[in-house]
Each structure stands twice: as structure tokens, then as C-alpha cells.
XYZ file of C-alpha atoms in Angstrom:
341
model
C 174.482 93.824 165.252
C 171.694 91.309 164.655
C 169.190 93.860 166.026
C 170.460 96.500 163.621
C 170.011 94.162 160.650
C 166.471 93.326 161.733
C 165.662 97.010 162.147
C 166.960 97.806 158.646
C 164.890 94.988 157.178
C 161.761 96.269 158.985
C 162.426 99.847 157.690
C 162.880 98.618 154.108
C 159.667 96.564 154.281
C 157.755 99.566 155.694
C 159.119 101.821 152.931
C 158.151 99.292 150.273
C 154.691 98.964 151.770
C 154.294 102.777 151.840
C 155.481 103.039 148.298
C 153.202 100.298 147.085
C 150.209 101.754 148.952
C 150.889 105.095 147.378
C 150.930 103.512 143.892
C 147.676 101.740 144.545
C 145.984 104.986 145.511
C 147.166 106.727 142.306
C 144.345 106.872 139.665
C 144.959 104.897 136.483
C 144.415 107.000 133.318
C 144.398 106.173 129.623
C 146.058 108.423 127.092
C 144.601 108.901 123.646
C 146.063 110.755 120.657
C 145.016 114.193 119.539
C 143.736 114.028 115.975
C 143.459 116.268 112.870
C 140.293 116.132 110.853
C 136.887 117.617 110.072
C 134.765 118.770 112.974
C 131.100 117.956 112.310
C 127.901 118.840 114.193
C 124.936 116.865 112.985
C 121.236 116.362 113.738
C 120.212 112.714 114.154
C 117.064 111.347 112.520
C 115.499 108.074 111.301
C 113.525 107.548 108.163
C 112.346 105.241 105.376
C 113.225 105.155 101.743
C 110.368 105.901 99.357
C 109.740 106.992 95.726
C 109.470 110.644 94.968
C 106.002 110.070 93.431
C 103.835 107.197 94.585
C 100.355 106.255 95.765
C 98.702 103.617 97.891
C 95.578 101.874 96.565
C 92.973 100.604 99.026
C 89.490 99.180 98.457
C 86.633 101.609 99.228
C 84.460 98.731 100.483
C 84.954 95.396 102.163
C 84.870 92.388 99.884
C 86.459 89.177 98.711
C 89.090 89.478 95.977
C 87.638 87.926 92.842
C 90.248 88.808 90.231
C 93.808 90.206 90.096
C 94.946 91.843 86.872
C 98.223 93.635 87.765
C 101.248 91.982 89.366
C 104.407 93.429 90.837
C 106.767 95.132 88.390
C 103.917 95.666 85.905
C 103.742 99.174 84.297
C 100.299 100.744 84.618
C 98.591 103.850 83.410
C 96.081 106.073 85.232
C 92.702 104.285 85.400
C 94.067 100.906 84.427
C 92.349 97.944 86.091
C 94.332 96.413 88.987
C 91.911 94.043 90.761
C 88.248 93.379 91.177
C 86.231 92.437 94.336
C 83.232 90.114 94.361
C 80.126 92.126 93.301
C 77.538 89.460 94.021
C 75.861 91.430 96.776
C 75.740 94.768 94.897
C 74.544 92.957 91.756
C 71.668 91.409 93.732
C 70.787 94.863 95.115
C 70.740 96.359 91.598
C 68.606 93.523 90.271
C 66.094 93.977 93.091
C 65.904 97.702 92.415
C 65.480 97.157 88.672
C 62.552 94.848 89.333
C 60.919 97.510 91.523
C 61.700 100.116 88.776
C 59.802 98.028 86.177
C 56.823 97.677 88.567
C 56.768 101.392 89.366
C 57.072 102.299 85.711
C 53.942 100.235 85.070
C 52.193 101.988 87.989
C 53.001 105.399 86.565
C 51.641 104.441 83.155
C 48.551 102.904 84.738
C 47.717 105.898 87.015
C 48.402 108.271 84.099
C 45.884 106.332 81.946
C 43.226 106.254 84.729
C 43.778 109.984 85.273
C 43.249 110.704 81.573
C 39.953 108.746 81.679
C 38.809 110.547 84.812
C 38.934 107.440 86.959
C 42.142 108.128 88.905
C 43.451 110.926 91.085
C 46.284 113.344 90.678
C 47.586 112.328 94.113
C 47.911 108.684 93.051
C 49.741 109.589 89.908
C 52.164 111.925 91.708
C 52.903 109.296 94.359
C 53.645 106.654 91.648
C 55.843 109.137 89.784
C 57.732 110.073 92.935
C 58.401 106.460 93.907
C 59.581 105.769 90.360
C 62.060 108.645 90.436
C 63.299 107.469 93.776
C 64.063 103.979 92.563
C 65.808 105.352 89.480
C 68.063 107.371 91.852
C 68.706 104.297 93.962
C 69.750 102.310 90.860
C 72.128 105.081 89.810
C 73.692 105.156 93.296
C 73.953 101.374 93.415
C 75.642 101.270 89.993
C 78.046 103.986 91.171
C 78.879 101.841 94.185
C 79.791 99.023 91.848
C 82.794 101.031 90.910
C 84.002 100.710 94.533
C 84.517 97.019 93.868
C 87.041 97.781 91.168
C 90.626 98.952 91.973
C 92.294 101.108 89.377
C 95.727 102.791 89.162
C 95.574 106.379 90.355
C 98.777 107.364 88.603
C 101.164 106.151 85.980
C 103.927 104.011 87.299
C 105.036 100.530 88.287
C 103.473 98.139 90.677
C 105.978 98.380 93.537
C 104.130 95.982 95.834
C 100.916 94.005 95.832
C 99.187 92.377 98.844
C 96.222 90.080 98.849
C 95.300 86.905 96.985
C 92.162 85.741 95.243
C 89.545 84.724 97.823
C 90.989 86.883 100.559
C 88.687 89.466 102.179
C 90.019 93.036 102.162
C 88.614 96.395 103.210
C 89.274 100.124 103.433
C 92.082 99.441 105.964
C 93.917 97.122 103.577
C 96.528 98.516 101.211
C 96.481 96.288 98.166
C 98.797 98.114 95.846
C 101.678 100.557 95.970
C 102.081 102.351 92.607
C 104.970 104.699 91.797
C 108.210 105.300 89.937
C 111.233 103.227 91.118
C 113.409 106.302 90.748
C 114.203 108.932 91.870
C 114.100 108.017 95.536
C 114.105 109.997 98.796
C 114.058 109.374 102.532
C 111.199 110.643 104.573
C 112.627 111.274 108.050
C 111.423 112.554 111.394
C 113.502 115.269 113.153
C 112.946 116.158 116.801
C 111.363 119.607 117.252
C 114.342 120.623 119.446
C 116.703 120.166 116.499
C 114.600 121.327 113.496
C 115.703 124.962 113.794
C 119.211 123.840 112.756
C 118.045 121.980 109.637
C 117.839 123.725 106.318
C 117.373 122.828 102.665
C 120.614 121.951 100.816
C 122.379 120.444 103.863
C 124.090 117.162 103.301
C 122.994 114.070 105.212
C 125.202 111.034 106.099
C 123.082 107.882 105.808
C 123.455 104.526 107.537
C 121.489 101.484 106.488
C 121.711 97.949 107.948
C 121.674 96.496 104.421
C 124.998 98.296 103.659
C 127.094 98.215 106.792
C 130.199 100.337 106.568
C 129.242 101.854 103.287
C 129.306 105.695 103.001
C 125.850 106.883 101.779
C 124.686 110.407 101.412
C 121.797 112.583 100.467
C 120.595 116.215 100.539
C 117.861 117.901 102.541
C 115.232 118.800 99.923
C 112.086 119.616 101.879
C 110.958 120.478 105.391
C 107.247 120.202 106.267
C 106.172 123.631 107.744
C 103.826 122.071 110.359
C 105.117 119.620 112.900
C 103.494 116.708 114.656
C 102.482 117.906 118.177
C 101.987 114.374 119.418
C 105.417 112.963 118.429
C 107.047 116.393 118.694
C 108.761 116.054 115.380
C 108.916 117.497 111.919
C 108.988 115.686 108.599
C 112.139 116.181 106.540
C 112.588 114.769 103.012
C 116.108 113.909 101.885
C 116.720 113.412 98.235
C 119.028 110.571 97.152
C 121.458 110.440 94.219
C 120.468 108.445 91.151
C 123.078 105.740 91.850
C 122.035 105.109 95.485
C 121.896 101.399 96.373
C 119.082 101.984 98.842
C 115.818 100.337 98.019
C 112.201 101.395 98.656
C 111.041 100.582 102.138
C 114.456 100.368 103.742
C 114.911 101.902 107.162
C 117.780 104.323 107.618
C 119.617 106.455 110.223
C 120.616 109.949 109.206
C 123.106 112.541 110.499
C 122.158 115.810 108.903
C 125.318 117.941 108.848
C 124.436 121.420 110.197
C 127.967 122.625 110.801
C 131.372 121.478 109.467
C 134.977 122.724 109.634
C 137.821 120.910 108.005
C 141.353 120.231 109.310
C 140.728 120.936 112.964
C 142.155 119.689 116.262
C 139.953 116.906 117.610
C 139.859 115.200 120.994
C 137.339 112.816 122.537
C 134.420 114.698 124.182
C 135.126 112.750 127.354
C 138.646 114.198 127.611
C 137.330 117.731 128.279
C 136.694 118.254 132.035
C 135.763 121.602 133.588
C 136.835 123.510 130.421
C 140.283 121.859 130.285
C 142.146 118.996 128.692
C 144.168 116.944 131.068
C 147.687 115.862 130.162
C 150.400 113.953 131.977
C 153.857 115.546 132.765
C 156.343 113.721 134.936
C 153.617 111.250 135.886
C 151.466 114.078 137.248
C 148.120 115.331 136.022
C 148.059 118.793 134.550
C 145.049 120.747 133.121
C 145.354 122.889 130.034
C 142.462 125.335 129.607
C 140.914 125.075 126.134
C 138.135 126.586 124.059
C 135.828 123.979 122.539
C 134.077 124.550 119.210
C 131.980 121.954 117.422
C 130.926 118.852 119.282
C 129.588 115.759 117.579
C 130.040 112.033 116.976
C 131.953 111.753 120.265
C 134.514 114.328 119.212
C 135.197 117.902 120.347
C 136.963 120.584 118.348
C 139.706 122.467 120.221
C 139.943 126.029 118.888
C 142.383 127.429 121.469
C 144.516 126.306 124.398
C 146.243 128.110 127.201
C 149.456 126.090 126.608
C 151.136 123.684 124.279
C 149.395 120.325 123.921
C 151.293 117.073 123.720
C 150.417 114.270 121.278
C 148.174 112.537 123.843
C 145.701 113.570 126.452
C 143.836 111.772 129.195
C 140.815 110.076 127.600
C 138.444 110.464 130.504
C 139.811 112.335 133.584
C 138.441 110.792 136.835
C 136.044 113.183 138.640
C 138.310 113.404 141.701
C 141.462 114.228 139.671
C 143.260 117.374 140.832
C 146.132 119.260 139.240
C 149.498 117.801 140.362
C 148.078 114.453 141.325
C 150.368 111.536 140.554
C 148.826 109.112 138.103
C 149.501 105.719 136.571
C 149.254 105.426 132.868
C 147.156 102.505 131.740
C 147.205 100.689 128.419
C 146.730 103.005 125.494
C 145.501 102.262 121.984
C 147.634 99.491 120.585
C 149.354 98.830 123.925
C 149.564 95.251 125.199
C 151.385 95.736 128.473
C 149.952 96.381 131.880
C 149.796 99.614 133.891
C 152.992 101.458 134.519
């Protein structure tokens, strides 16, 4: 009798071990709900906010800032004085040329008088006249270069930004002023050449900016540059912004340009589609349901047709080794707090 009891205990323990081992080999899957909502396919891009009409002002020569006339927020008109660089060097050049001009003018008059009296030569007079004309041209060119030491507003607008202080040395690679109109604004974005064929004027763009986390911002594609950048393999796209946009000039943004949209569709996570099927759980066993997928985007996939009825939940990410009919364990789902079943 005792042997029989021991044998029964051993058999029960073996059965429990076999059952436990079987459960441990069963894959754990997570179920997620099927949703209803808009299916959106979008093209991603990044860009910066800028005025619709604006201009950068840089010095044409290198020099030290001597005077600043226009500050930020100031309204300026075309040709209005913005800043002046130190002209000491060019003034010295002009003064030297003017001294030579006076000397050569005297030489022209002297050689002309000698020639009239028969004591000079035509060649001497022509040489003096030629040198005199050359110095006059040099003075005109030097005076023209003096304008390079003055910065003027190229367009009417507002001083959006000013860089550089009195005494600082700047040059042609230094942008001292940004002049433009504060509104309207647009985003200048770069779109990958692989995606540009899907982008067209009039498409809406969903905008994300770090300065406004969680805030829904939008714009409209207004312009696509015909020629792309062969180095960066991208095309410039300009997105117009509404008048009430909170975005500010110079902000960096991320855009999703909506190229296709369908409302009120069946949506599942993209990861839930494996080998052209959604995987569901019936009686703790995995079962594939063949589906037709439409728009994909933002981690979601649109289900346009299915070979059978779909439950409320599907397997979020079917394991690669999962086969039809495999027993599975259901792990915690969204909102669940318990352990695996």
C-alpha cells in the first residue's frame, strides 16, 4: 500500500512538472485593442521658421564697427543707414590720391604751357594728361569703395536681429542684420528626394516644435523648389503658417506632411501584422486572420479587409516563431496590473 501511495505521488509530481514545463515553453503575447480613427500617411521633414520676405545684411569689406544706428525692433526703409565701419584706411587712401591729383593737375597745366611756347613735347603733355585721368579714376573708385563701409537696409521691414558691437571687427562672412516683416511666417523644410514625389502644394502639414510640446500646430505646403540639392539629396519645401501661429522666427520644427488620409478606418499597430495576417487568440491558441493593409503611418496600419471576424484585441507583436494553433500565454495588456496568465 505504501508503495502504491509513493508511486501516485511520483506520478502527480511528474505530471505537474510536465504541465509546468509546457507552460514555460508557451510564448507570452500582449493583446492590444483594435481602434477606429483616421489613417494617415505622411512624409517627415525638418525645417526652420522664417519670415515670408526677409534679407540678411553683411559688410562688403572687413572692418571695425564704428557706429550702430538701427537696433532690434526698429522699423527701417530701403536705403536707411544701419551701421558704419571705420573708414580711416580708405580715407587715407583717398587723401593720398587727391594729393597726387593736385600734383598731376599742375603737371598737365605746366606741360600744356610749355607746349604752347614751343619748349615742351606732345609726348610729355599726353603722359601727364594720362596719369591725371588715371588718378581721377582711382579717386572715383576709392570713393565708391567708401560706400562698402556703410550698411543700409535693402528692403523695408523691421530689424529682426542684430549682431556685432561697436569696436568689433566684422567682414563679408559676418551677418550683422536680419531685416524683414514679422508676419506672415513660413517654414523652410528639407524633404528627402525619395519622398518628394508624394508632396504637392496644398497638402496640410502637422508641425511639432519643442517650444510647444503637445500643442497641435499646422501649416500648408505652399512651394516646392524645382531643383533639388544633389549633395544632401533633398528638396526645399516651404510651408505657410496661419496668422495666429505661436511659432517664432528661427524656431526649429519637425513636420509630417499629410500625403494621404482616410477617416473612420480600422487601425492596428503596424507590429501586429505578420506575414499578411493579424494574429488573435482563441481558446488560448494563436490564430492568424488574413488581412489587407491600406495606409501605414505613425506606427499604425489600416485594415481594409479581413478573411474572418476580428475580435476587439489582437496580438501586439507576434513572435517570429509563432505558428497557427500554438498555445500562448497572455501577458499584461494596456491597463492591466496582474501577471501573465
